[in-house]
Short mmCIF file of C-alpha atoms in Angstrom, two decimals:
data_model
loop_
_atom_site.label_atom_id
_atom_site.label_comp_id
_atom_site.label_asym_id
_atom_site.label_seq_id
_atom_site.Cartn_x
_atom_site.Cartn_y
_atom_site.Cartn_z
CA UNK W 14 0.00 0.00 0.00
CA UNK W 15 2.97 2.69 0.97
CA UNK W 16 4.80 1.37 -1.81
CA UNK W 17 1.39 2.31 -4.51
CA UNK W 18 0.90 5.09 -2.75
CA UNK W 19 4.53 6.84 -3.22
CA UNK W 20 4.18 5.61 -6.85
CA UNK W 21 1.03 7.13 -7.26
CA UNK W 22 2.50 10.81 -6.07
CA UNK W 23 5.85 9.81 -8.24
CA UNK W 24 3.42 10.28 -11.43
CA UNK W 25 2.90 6.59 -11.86
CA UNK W 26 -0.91 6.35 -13.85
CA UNK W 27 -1.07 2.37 -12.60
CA UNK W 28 -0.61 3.48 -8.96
CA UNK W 29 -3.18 6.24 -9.23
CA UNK W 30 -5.51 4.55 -10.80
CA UNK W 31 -4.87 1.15 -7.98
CA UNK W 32 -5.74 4.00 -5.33
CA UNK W 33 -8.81 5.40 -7.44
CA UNK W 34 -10.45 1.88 -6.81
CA UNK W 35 -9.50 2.03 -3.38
CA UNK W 36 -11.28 4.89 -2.27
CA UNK W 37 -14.30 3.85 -4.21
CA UNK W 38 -14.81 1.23 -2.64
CA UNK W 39 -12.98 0.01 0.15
CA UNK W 40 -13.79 2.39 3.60
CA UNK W 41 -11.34 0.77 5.18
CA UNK W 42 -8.59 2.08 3.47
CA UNK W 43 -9.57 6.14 2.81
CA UNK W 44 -7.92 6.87 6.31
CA UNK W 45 -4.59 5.32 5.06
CA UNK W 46 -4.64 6.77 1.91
CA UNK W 47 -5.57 10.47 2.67
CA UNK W 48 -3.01 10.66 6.02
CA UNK W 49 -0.36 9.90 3.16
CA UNK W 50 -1.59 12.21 0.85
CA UNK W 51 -3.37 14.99 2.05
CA UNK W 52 -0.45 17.15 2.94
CA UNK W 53 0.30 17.69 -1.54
CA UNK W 54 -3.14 18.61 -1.95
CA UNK W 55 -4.21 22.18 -2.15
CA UNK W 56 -2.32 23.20 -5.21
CA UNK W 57 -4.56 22.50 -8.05
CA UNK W 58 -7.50 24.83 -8.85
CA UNK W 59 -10.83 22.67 -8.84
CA UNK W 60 -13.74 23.20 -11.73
CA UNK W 61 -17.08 22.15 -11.65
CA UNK W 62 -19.36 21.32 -14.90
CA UNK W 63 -22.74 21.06 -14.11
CA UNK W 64 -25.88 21.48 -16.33
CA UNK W 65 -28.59 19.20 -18.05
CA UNK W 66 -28.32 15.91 -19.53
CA UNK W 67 -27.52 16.99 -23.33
CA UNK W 68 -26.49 20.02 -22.28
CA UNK W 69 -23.07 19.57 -23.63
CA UNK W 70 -20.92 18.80 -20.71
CA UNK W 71 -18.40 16.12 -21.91
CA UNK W 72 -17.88 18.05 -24.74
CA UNK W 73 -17.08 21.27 -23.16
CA UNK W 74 -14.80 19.41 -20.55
CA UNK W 75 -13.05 18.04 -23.38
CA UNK W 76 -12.81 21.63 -25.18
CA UNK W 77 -11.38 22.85 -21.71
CA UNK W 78 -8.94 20.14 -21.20
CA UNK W 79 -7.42 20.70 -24.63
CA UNK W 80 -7.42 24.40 -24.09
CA UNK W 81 -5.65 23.80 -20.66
CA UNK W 82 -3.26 21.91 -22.10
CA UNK W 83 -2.10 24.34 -24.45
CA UNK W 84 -1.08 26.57 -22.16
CA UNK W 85 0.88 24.15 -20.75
CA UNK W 86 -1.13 22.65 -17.24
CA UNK W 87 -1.64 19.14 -16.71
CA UNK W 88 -5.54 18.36 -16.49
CA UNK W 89 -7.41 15.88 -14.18
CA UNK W 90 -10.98 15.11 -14.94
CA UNK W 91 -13.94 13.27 -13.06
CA UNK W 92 -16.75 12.35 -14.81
CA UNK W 93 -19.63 11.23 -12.92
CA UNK W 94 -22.73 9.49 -14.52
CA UNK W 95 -25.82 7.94 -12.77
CA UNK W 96 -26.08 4.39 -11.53
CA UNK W 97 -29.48 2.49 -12.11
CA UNK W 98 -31.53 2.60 -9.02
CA UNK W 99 -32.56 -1.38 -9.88
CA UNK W 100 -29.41 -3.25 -11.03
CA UNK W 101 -26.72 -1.06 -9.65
CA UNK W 102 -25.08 -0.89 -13.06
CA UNK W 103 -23.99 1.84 -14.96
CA UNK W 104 -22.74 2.78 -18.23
CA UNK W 105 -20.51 5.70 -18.19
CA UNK W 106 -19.98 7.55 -21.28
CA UNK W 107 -18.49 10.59 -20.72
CA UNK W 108 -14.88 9.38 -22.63
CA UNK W 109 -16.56 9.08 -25.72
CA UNK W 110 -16.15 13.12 -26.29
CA UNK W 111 -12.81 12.65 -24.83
CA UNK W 112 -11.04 10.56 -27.42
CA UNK W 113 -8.46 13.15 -28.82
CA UNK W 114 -7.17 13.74 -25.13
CA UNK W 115 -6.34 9.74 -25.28
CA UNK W 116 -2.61 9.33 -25.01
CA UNK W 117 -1.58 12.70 -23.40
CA UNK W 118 0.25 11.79 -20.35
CA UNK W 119 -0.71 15.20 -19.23
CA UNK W 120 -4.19 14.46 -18.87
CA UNK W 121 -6.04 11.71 -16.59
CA UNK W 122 -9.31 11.24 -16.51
CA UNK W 123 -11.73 8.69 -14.33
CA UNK W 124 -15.24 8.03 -14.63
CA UNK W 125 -17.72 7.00 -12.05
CA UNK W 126 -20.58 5.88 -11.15
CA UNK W 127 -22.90 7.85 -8.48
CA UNK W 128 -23.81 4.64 -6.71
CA UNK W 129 -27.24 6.45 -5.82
CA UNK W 130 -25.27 9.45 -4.06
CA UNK W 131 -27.90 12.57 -4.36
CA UNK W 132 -26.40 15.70 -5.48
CA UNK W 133 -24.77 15.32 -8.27
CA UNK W 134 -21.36 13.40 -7.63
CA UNK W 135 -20.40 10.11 -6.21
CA UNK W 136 -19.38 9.64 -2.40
CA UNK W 137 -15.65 9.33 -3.50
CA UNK W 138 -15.51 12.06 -5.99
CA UNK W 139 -13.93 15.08 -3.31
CA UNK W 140 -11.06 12.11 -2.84
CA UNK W 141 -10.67 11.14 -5.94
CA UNK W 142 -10.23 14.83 -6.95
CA UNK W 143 -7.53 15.01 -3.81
CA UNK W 144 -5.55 12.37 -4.87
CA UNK W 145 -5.16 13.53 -8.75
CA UNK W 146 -4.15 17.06 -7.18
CA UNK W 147 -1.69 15.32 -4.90
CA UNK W 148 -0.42 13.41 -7.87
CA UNK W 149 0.39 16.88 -9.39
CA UNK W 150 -2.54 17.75 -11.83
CA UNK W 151 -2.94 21.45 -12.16
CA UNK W 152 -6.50 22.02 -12.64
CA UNK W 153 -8.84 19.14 -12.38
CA UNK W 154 -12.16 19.50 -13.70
CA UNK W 155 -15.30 17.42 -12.79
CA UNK W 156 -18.33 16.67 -14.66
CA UNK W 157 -21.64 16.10 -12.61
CA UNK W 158 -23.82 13.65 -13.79
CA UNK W 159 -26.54 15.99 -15.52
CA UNK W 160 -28.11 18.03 -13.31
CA UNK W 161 -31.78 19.26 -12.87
CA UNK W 162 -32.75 22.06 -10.38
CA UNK W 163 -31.45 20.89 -7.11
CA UNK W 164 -27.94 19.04 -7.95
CA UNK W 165 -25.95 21.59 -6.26
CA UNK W 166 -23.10 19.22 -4.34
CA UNK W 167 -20.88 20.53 -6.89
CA UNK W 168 -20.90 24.05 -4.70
CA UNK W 169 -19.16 22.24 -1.88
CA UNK W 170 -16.18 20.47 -4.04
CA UNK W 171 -15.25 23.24 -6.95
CA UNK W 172 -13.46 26.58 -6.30
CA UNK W 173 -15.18 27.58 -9.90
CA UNK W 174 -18.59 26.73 -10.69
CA UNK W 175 -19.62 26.15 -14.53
CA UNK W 176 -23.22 26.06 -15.45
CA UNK W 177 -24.52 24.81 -19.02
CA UNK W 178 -27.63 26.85 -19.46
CA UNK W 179 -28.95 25.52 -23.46
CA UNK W 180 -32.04 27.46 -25.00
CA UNK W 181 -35.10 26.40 -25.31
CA UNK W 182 -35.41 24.41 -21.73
CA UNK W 183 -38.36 27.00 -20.24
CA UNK W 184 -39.26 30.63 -19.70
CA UNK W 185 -37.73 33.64 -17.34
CA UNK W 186 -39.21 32.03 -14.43
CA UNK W 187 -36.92 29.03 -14.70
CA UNK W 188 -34.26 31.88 -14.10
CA UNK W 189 -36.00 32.78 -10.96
CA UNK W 190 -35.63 29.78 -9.55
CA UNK W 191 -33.56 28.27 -6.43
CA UNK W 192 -30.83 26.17 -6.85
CA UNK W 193 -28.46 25.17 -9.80
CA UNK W 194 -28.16 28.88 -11.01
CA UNK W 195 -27.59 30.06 -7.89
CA UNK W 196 -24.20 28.42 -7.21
CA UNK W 197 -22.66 29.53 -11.07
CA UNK W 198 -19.46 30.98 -10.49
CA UNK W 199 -19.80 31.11 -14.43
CA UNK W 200 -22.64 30.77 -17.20
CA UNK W 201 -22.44 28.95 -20.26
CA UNK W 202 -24.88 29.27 -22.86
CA UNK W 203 -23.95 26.57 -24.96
CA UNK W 204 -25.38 25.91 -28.58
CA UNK W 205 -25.42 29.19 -28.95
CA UNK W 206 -25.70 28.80 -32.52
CA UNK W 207 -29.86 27.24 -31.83
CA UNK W 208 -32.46 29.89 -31.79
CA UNK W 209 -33.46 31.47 -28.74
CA UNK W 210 -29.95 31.91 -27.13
CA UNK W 211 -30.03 35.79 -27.52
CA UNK W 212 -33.40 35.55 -24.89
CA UNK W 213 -31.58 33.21 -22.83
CA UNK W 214 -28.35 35.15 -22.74
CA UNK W 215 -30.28 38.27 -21.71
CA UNK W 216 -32.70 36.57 -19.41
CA UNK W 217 -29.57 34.87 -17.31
CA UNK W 218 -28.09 38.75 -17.29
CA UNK W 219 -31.31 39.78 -15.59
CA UNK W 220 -31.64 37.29 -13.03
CA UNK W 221 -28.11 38.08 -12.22
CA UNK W 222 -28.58 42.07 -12.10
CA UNK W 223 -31.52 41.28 -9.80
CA UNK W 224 -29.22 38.52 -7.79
CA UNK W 225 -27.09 41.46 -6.65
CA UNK W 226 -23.35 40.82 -6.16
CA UNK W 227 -21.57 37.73 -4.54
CA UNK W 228 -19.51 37.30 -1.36
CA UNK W 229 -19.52 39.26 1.44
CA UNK W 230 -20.22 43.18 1.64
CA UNK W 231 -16.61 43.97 2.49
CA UNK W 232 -14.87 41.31 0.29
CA UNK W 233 -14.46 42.47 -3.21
CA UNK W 234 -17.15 40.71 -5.37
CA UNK W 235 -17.46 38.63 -8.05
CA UNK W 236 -19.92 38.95 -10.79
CA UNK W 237 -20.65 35.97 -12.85
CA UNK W 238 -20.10 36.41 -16.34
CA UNK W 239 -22.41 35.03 -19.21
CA UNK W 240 -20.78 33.29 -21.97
CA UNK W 241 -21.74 32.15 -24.97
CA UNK W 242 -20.35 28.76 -26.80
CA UNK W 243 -20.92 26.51 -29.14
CA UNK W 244 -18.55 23.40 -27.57
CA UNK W 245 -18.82 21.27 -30.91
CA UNK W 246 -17.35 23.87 -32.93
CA UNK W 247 -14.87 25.05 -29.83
CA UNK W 248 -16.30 28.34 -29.80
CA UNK W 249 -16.18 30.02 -26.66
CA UNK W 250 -13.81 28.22 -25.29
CA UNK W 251 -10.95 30.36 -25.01
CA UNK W 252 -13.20 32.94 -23.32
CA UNK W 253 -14.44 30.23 -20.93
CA UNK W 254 -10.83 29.50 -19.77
CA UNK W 255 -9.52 33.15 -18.78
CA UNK W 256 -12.98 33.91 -17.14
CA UNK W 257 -12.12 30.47 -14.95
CA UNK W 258 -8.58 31.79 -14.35
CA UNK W 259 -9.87 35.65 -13.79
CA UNK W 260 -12.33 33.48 -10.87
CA UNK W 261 -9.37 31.48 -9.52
CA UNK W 262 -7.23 34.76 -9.05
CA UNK W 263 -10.07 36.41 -7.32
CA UNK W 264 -10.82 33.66 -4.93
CA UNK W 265 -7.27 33.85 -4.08
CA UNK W 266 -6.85 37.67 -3.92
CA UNK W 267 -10.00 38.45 -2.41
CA UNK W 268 -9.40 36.09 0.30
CA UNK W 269 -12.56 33.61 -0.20
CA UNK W 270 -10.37 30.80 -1.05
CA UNK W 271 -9.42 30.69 2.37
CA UNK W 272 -12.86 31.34 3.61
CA UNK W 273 -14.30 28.54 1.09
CA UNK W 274 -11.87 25.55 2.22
CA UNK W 275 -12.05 26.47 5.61
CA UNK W 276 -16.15 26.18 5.80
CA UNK W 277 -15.39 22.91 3.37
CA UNK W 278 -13.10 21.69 6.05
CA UNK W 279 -15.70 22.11 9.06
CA UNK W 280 -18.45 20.29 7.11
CA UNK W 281 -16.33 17.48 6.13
CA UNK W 282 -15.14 17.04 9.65
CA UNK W 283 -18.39 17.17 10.96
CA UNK W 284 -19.41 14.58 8.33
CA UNK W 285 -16.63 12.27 9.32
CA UNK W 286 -17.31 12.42 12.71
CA UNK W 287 -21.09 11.53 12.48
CA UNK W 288 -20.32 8.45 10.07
CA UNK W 289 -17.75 7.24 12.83
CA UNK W 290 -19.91 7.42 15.36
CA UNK W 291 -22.56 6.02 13.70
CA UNK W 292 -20.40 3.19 12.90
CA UNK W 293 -18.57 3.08 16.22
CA UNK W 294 -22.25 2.79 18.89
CA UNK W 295 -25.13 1.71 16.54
CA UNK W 296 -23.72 -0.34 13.39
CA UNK W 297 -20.73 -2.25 15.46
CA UNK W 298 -20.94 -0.97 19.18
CA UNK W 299 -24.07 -1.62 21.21
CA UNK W 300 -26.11 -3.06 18.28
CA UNK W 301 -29.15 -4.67 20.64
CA UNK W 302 -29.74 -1.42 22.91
CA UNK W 303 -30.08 0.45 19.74
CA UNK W 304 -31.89 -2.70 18.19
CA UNK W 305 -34.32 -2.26 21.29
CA UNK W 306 -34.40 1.31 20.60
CA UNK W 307 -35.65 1.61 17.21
CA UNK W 308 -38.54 -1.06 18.43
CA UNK W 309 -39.87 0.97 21.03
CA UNK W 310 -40.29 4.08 18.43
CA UNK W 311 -41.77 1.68 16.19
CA UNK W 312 -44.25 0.66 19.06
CA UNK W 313 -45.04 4.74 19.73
CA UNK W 314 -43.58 4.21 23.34
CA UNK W 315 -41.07 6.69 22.50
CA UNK W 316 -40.30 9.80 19.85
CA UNK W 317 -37.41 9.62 17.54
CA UNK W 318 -36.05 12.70 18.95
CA UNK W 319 -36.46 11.34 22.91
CA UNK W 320 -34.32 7.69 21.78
CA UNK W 321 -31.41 9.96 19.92
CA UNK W 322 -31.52 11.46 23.37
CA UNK W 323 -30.88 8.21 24.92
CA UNK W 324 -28.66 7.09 22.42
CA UNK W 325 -26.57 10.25 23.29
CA UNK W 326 -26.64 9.55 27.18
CA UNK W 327 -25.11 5.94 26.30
CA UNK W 328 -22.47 6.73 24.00
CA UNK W 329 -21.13 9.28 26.93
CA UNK W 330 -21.11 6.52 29.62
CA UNK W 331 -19.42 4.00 27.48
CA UNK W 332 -16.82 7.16 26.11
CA UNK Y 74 -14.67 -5.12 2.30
CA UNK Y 75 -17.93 -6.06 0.85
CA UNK Y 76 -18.82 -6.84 -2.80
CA UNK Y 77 -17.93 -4.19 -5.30
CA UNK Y 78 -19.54 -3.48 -8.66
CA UNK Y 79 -17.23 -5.15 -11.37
CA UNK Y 80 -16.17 -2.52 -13.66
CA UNK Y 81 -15.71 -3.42 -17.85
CA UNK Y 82 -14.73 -1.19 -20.76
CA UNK Y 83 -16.20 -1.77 -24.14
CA UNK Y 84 -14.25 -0.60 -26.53
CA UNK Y 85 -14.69 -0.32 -30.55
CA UNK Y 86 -10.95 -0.56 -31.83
CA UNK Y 87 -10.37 -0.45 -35.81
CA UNK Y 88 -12.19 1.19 -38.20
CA UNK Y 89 -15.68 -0.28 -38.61
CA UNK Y 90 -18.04 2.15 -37.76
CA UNK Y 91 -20.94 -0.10 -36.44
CA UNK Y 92 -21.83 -0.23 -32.49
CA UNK Y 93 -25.16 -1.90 -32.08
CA UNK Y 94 -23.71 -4.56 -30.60
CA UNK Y 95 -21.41 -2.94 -28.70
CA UNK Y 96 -24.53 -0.80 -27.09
CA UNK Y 97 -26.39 -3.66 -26.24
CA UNK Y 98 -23.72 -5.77 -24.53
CA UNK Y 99 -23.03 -2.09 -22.24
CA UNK Y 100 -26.57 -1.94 -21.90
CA UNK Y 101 -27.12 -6.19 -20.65
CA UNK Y 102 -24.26 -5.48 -18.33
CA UNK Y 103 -25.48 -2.74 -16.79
CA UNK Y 104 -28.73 -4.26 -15.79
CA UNK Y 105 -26.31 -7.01 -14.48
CA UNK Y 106 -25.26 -4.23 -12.18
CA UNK Y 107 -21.96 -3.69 -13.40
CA UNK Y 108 -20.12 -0.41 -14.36
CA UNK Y 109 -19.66 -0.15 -17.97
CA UNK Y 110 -17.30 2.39 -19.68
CA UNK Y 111 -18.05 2.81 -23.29
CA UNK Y 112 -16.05 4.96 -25.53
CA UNK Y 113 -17.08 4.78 -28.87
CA UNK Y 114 -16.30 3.94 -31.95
CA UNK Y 115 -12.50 4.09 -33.65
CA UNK Y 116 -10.25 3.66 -30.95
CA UNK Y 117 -6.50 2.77 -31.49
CA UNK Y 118 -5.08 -0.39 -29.45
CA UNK Y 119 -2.95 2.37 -27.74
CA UNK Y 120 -6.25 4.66 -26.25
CA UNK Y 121 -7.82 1.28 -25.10
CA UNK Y 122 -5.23 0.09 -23.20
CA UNK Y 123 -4.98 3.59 -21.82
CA UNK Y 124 -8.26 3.59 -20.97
CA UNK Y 125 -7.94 0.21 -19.17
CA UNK Y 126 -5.18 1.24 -17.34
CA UNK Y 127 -7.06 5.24 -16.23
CA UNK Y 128 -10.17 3.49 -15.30
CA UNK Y 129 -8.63 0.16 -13.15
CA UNK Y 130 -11.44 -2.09 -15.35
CA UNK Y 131 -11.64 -6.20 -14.45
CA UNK Y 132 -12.96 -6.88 -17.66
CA UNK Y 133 -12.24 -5.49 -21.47
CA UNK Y 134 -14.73 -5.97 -23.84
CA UNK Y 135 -13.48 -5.33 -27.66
CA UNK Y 136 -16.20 -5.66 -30.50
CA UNK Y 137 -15.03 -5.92 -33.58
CA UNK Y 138 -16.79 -6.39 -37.11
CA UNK Y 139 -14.18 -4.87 -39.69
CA UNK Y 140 -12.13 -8.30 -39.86
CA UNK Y 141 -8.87 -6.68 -38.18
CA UNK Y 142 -9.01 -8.88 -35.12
CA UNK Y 143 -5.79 -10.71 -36.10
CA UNK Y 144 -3.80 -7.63 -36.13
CA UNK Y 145 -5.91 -5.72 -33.45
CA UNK Y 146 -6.01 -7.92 -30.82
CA UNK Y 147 -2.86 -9.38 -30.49
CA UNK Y 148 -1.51 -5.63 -30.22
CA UNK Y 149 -4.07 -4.66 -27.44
CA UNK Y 150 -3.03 -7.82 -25.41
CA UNK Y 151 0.67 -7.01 -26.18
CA UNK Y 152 0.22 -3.85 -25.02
CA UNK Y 153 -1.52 -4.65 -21.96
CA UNK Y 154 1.02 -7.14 -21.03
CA UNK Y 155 4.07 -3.81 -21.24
CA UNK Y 156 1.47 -1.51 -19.48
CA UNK Y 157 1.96 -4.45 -16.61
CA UNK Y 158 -2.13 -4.19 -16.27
CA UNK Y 159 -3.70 -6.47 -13.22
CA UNK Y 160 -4.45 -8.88 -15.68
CA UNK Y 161 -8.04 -7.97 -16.94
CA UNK Y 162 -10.27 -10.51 -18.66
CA UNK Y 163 -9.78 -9.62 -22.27
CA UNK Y 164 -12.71 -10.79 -24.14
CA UNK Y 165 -13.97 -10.56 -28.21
CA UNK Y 166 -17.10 -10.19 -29.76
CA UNK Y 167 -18.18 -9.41 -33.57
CA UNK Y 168 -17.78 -11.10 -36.36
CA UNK Y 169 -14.79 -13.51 -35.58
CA UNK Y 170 -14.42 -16.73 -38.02
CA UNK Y 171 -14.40 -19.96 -36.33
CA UNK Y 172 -10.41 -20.99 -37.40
CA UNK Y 173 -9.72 -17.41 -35.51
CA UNK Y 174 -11.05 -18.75 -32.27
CA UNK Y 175 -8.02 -20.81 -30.98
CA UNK Y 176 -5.69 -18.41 -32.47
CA UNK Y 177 -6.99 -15.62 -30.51
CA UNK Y 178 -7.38 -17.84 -26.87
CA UNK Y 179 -3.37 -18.55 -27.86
CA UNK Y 180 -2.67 -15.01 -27.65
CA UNK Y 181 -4.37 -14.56 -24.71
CA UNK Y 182 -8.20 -13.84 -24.99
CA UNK Y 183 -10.30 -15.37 -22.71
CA UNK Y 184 -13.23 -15.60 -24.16
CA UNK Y 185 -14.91 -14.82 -28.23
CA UNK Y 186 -18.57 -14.13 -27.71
CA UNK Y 187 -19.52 -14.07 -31.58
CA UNK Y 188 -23.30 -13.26 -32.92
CA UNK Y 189 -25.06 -16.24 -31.73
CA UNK Y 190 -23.87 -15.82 -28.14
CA UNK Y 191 -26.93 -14.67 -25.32
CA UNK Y 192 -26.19 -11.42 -23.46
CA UNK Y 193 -26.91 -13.60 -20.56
CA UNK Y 194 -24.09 -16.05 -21.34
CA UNK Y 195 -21.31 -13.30 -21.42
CA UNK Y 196 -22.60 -11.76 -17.61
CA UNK Y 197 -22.47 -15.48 -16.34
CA UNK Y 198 -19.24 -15.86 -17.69
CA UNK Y 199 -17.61 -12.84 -16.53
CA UNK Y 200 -19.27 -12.97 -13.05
CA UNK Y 201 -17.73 -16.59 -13.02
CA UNK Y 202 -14.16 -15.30 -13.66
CA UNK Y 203 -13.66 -11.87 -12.00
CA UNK Y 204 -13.18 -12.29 -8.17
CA UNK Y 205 -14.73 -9.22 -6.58
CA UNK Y 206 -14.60 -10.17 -2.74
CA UNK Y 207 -10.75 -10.15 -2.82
CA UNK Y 208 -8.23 -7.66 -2.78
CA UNK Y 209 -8.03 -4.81 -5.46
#
């Protein structure tokens, strides 16, 4: 395991994609992997692609990878796709716009499969995105499977948030809405050869003049820019690449960076923490008392919120 | 650690341009509960076994119709052997002649799954021969 792992941060693809595996799917491991690792993460600048199914994702990841490359960074990419809710399986596509970035040693990418994770990503992904910025990848981008209205995950995992708006998906009051457009760092209107980009381009500008600035009131703000592509064509993409760096150089200047990892941090934490105590009093510990527990709510001879109380009270006496 | 979903790549190598079957072998598979990575059609023996190797797959799935399997495969499974891969099941399907058959199990295929075969035949037989319970 030490010896994949120090292969893995040497550059080695095998090793990297060895550990990949790993921290999909074996829980026991993740500890190992990210006390070895986690101290060469924090260099690479983290994109998000989110938008609708069709909406052009793979393609513009592709488009952004190549233009990435050309200016010399080494690219990691993530591409998440839905599992079936009834067999488990998946079948995860997202390479098949990614062909001409086959054989660059600069580039890596990974697919995966949601394994009925709401939100947008898998469980691994934010790991999986660690470990290819340990291994030295300067911007890794990932690709959510495609999103509706409430896939916003991608908020808590990307410094730089890309939405895929496409015309002809609904009217203004779409734009109104809560949710996906909300956490855009950056809009795309992609296809914006179809009709009925011009009214989506200056819809999107009047949500965001009504949205009012983001960040703080005394942290110099950001404004999300709208941009308009056409990803097939590679139209745009240029555009889309110095807005991402212009975002990355404000989060940085203006301090959020800091701000953004550090409220990351505390949720993750906080996450951790709740998973091993679950795992540590009710899944291995004391399984009958809470056993007997979840019984007695069943029976109405106690509320939900009354037996966490209980549960609470136990896990202090046994420490 | 507890089962894990057995990850394949089907892959289209050569130049036939053709991937109904392809599809519906992803498709079977996924229903089987597996994780299927498809990436389309034209892809040189050098991107598959790069793709094998980026996406830690059990199983590699090559369809072929174009008649290039004698030149294809043997280069995928060469090159798989220098990328020092964890030894994935390498298996064919397409239009393969029946004199191929041995020739291609010599070089290392494990299995030809030609037009006739059931989906249901190739998910029994790769459930049979990747190990899932042991270590990655």
């Amino acid at each position: 395991m030490k010896e994949t792992l120090e292969r893995a941060l040497a550059g080695e693809r095998r090793a990297m994609a060895r550990l990949m595996s790993l921290l999909e799917n074996d829980g026991s491991r993740i500890r190992e992997i990210m006390a070895h690792i986690y101290r060469h993460t924090g260099r690479a600048h983290v994109i998000g692609v989110t938008g609708a199914p069709g909406s052009g994702k793979s393609t513009l990841v592709a488009r952004l990878a190549a233009t990435y490359r050309e200016r010399d960074m080494t690219v990691g990419i993530v591409a998440v796709d839905p599992s079936s809710p009834f067999s488990g399986g998946a079948v995860l596509g997202d390479r098949i716009r990614m062909g001409n970035l086959s054989g660059d040693p600069g580039v890596f990418v990974r697919s995966m499969a949601n394994r009925g994770t709401p939100g947008g990503l898998a469980q691994a992904t934010g790991n999986v995105v660690r470990l290819l910025d340990a291994c030295g990848y300067q911007r890794v981008i990932i690709e959510t499977v495609g999103a509706g209205q409430g896939e916003v995950e991608i908020a808590r995992t990307a410094h730089t948030v890309v939405v895929l708006q496409v015309p002809g998906m609904g009217d203004a009051i779409q734009t109104l809405k809560a949710g996906i457009l909300e956490i855009a760092d950056i809009l795309v209107v992609n296809k914006a050869d179809l009709e009925g980009s011009e009214r989506l381009r200056t819809r999107l500008q009047a949500m965001l003049s009504l949205a009012g600035k983001k960040g703080g009131k005394d942290e110099p703000s950001w404004e999300p820019p709208v941009i308009e592509m056409v990803a097939t064509e590679d139209r745009g993409t240029k555009v889309l690449v110095d807005n991402i760096e212009n975002h990355a150089d404000h989060l940085r200047k203006s301090g959020t960076l800091e701000k953004l990892e550090r409220n990351w941090v505390e949720k993750e934490i906080r996450t951790i923490l709740l998973q091993d105590v679950i795992s540590k009093y009710l899944t291995k510990g004391d399984t009958e008392h809470y056993a007997t527990l979840i019984e007695r709510v069943v029976r109405r001879e106690v509320d939900p919120y009354t037996a966490a109380q209980e549960l609470l009270k136990r896990i202090k006496e046994i420490g | 650690m507890s089962e894990r979903p057995i990850r394949v790549l089907i892959a289209k190598p050569g130049l036939d341009g053709h991937d109904r079957g392809a599809k519906v072998i992803a498709r079977a598979l996924r229903d089987a509960g597996m994780e299927v990575i498809y990436t389309g059609l034209r892809q040189t023996p050098e991107m598959v076994v790069e793709t094998a190797l980026q996406e830690d797959v059990d199983v590699i799935g090559l369809s072929i119709l174009s008649g290039a399997h004698m030149t294809l495969v043997p280069r995928i499974v060469e090159l798989l052997a220098e990328a020092r891969l964890k030894e994935p099941l390498v298996l064919v399907g397409g239009i393969i002649p029946e004199e191929d058959i041995p020739r291609l199990m010599e070089q290392g295929v494990d299995g030809v799954f030609g037009p006739g075969a059931s989906t249901d035949e190739v998910v029994k037989f790769i459930r049979k021969r990747v190990d899932t319970q042991g270590a990655l």
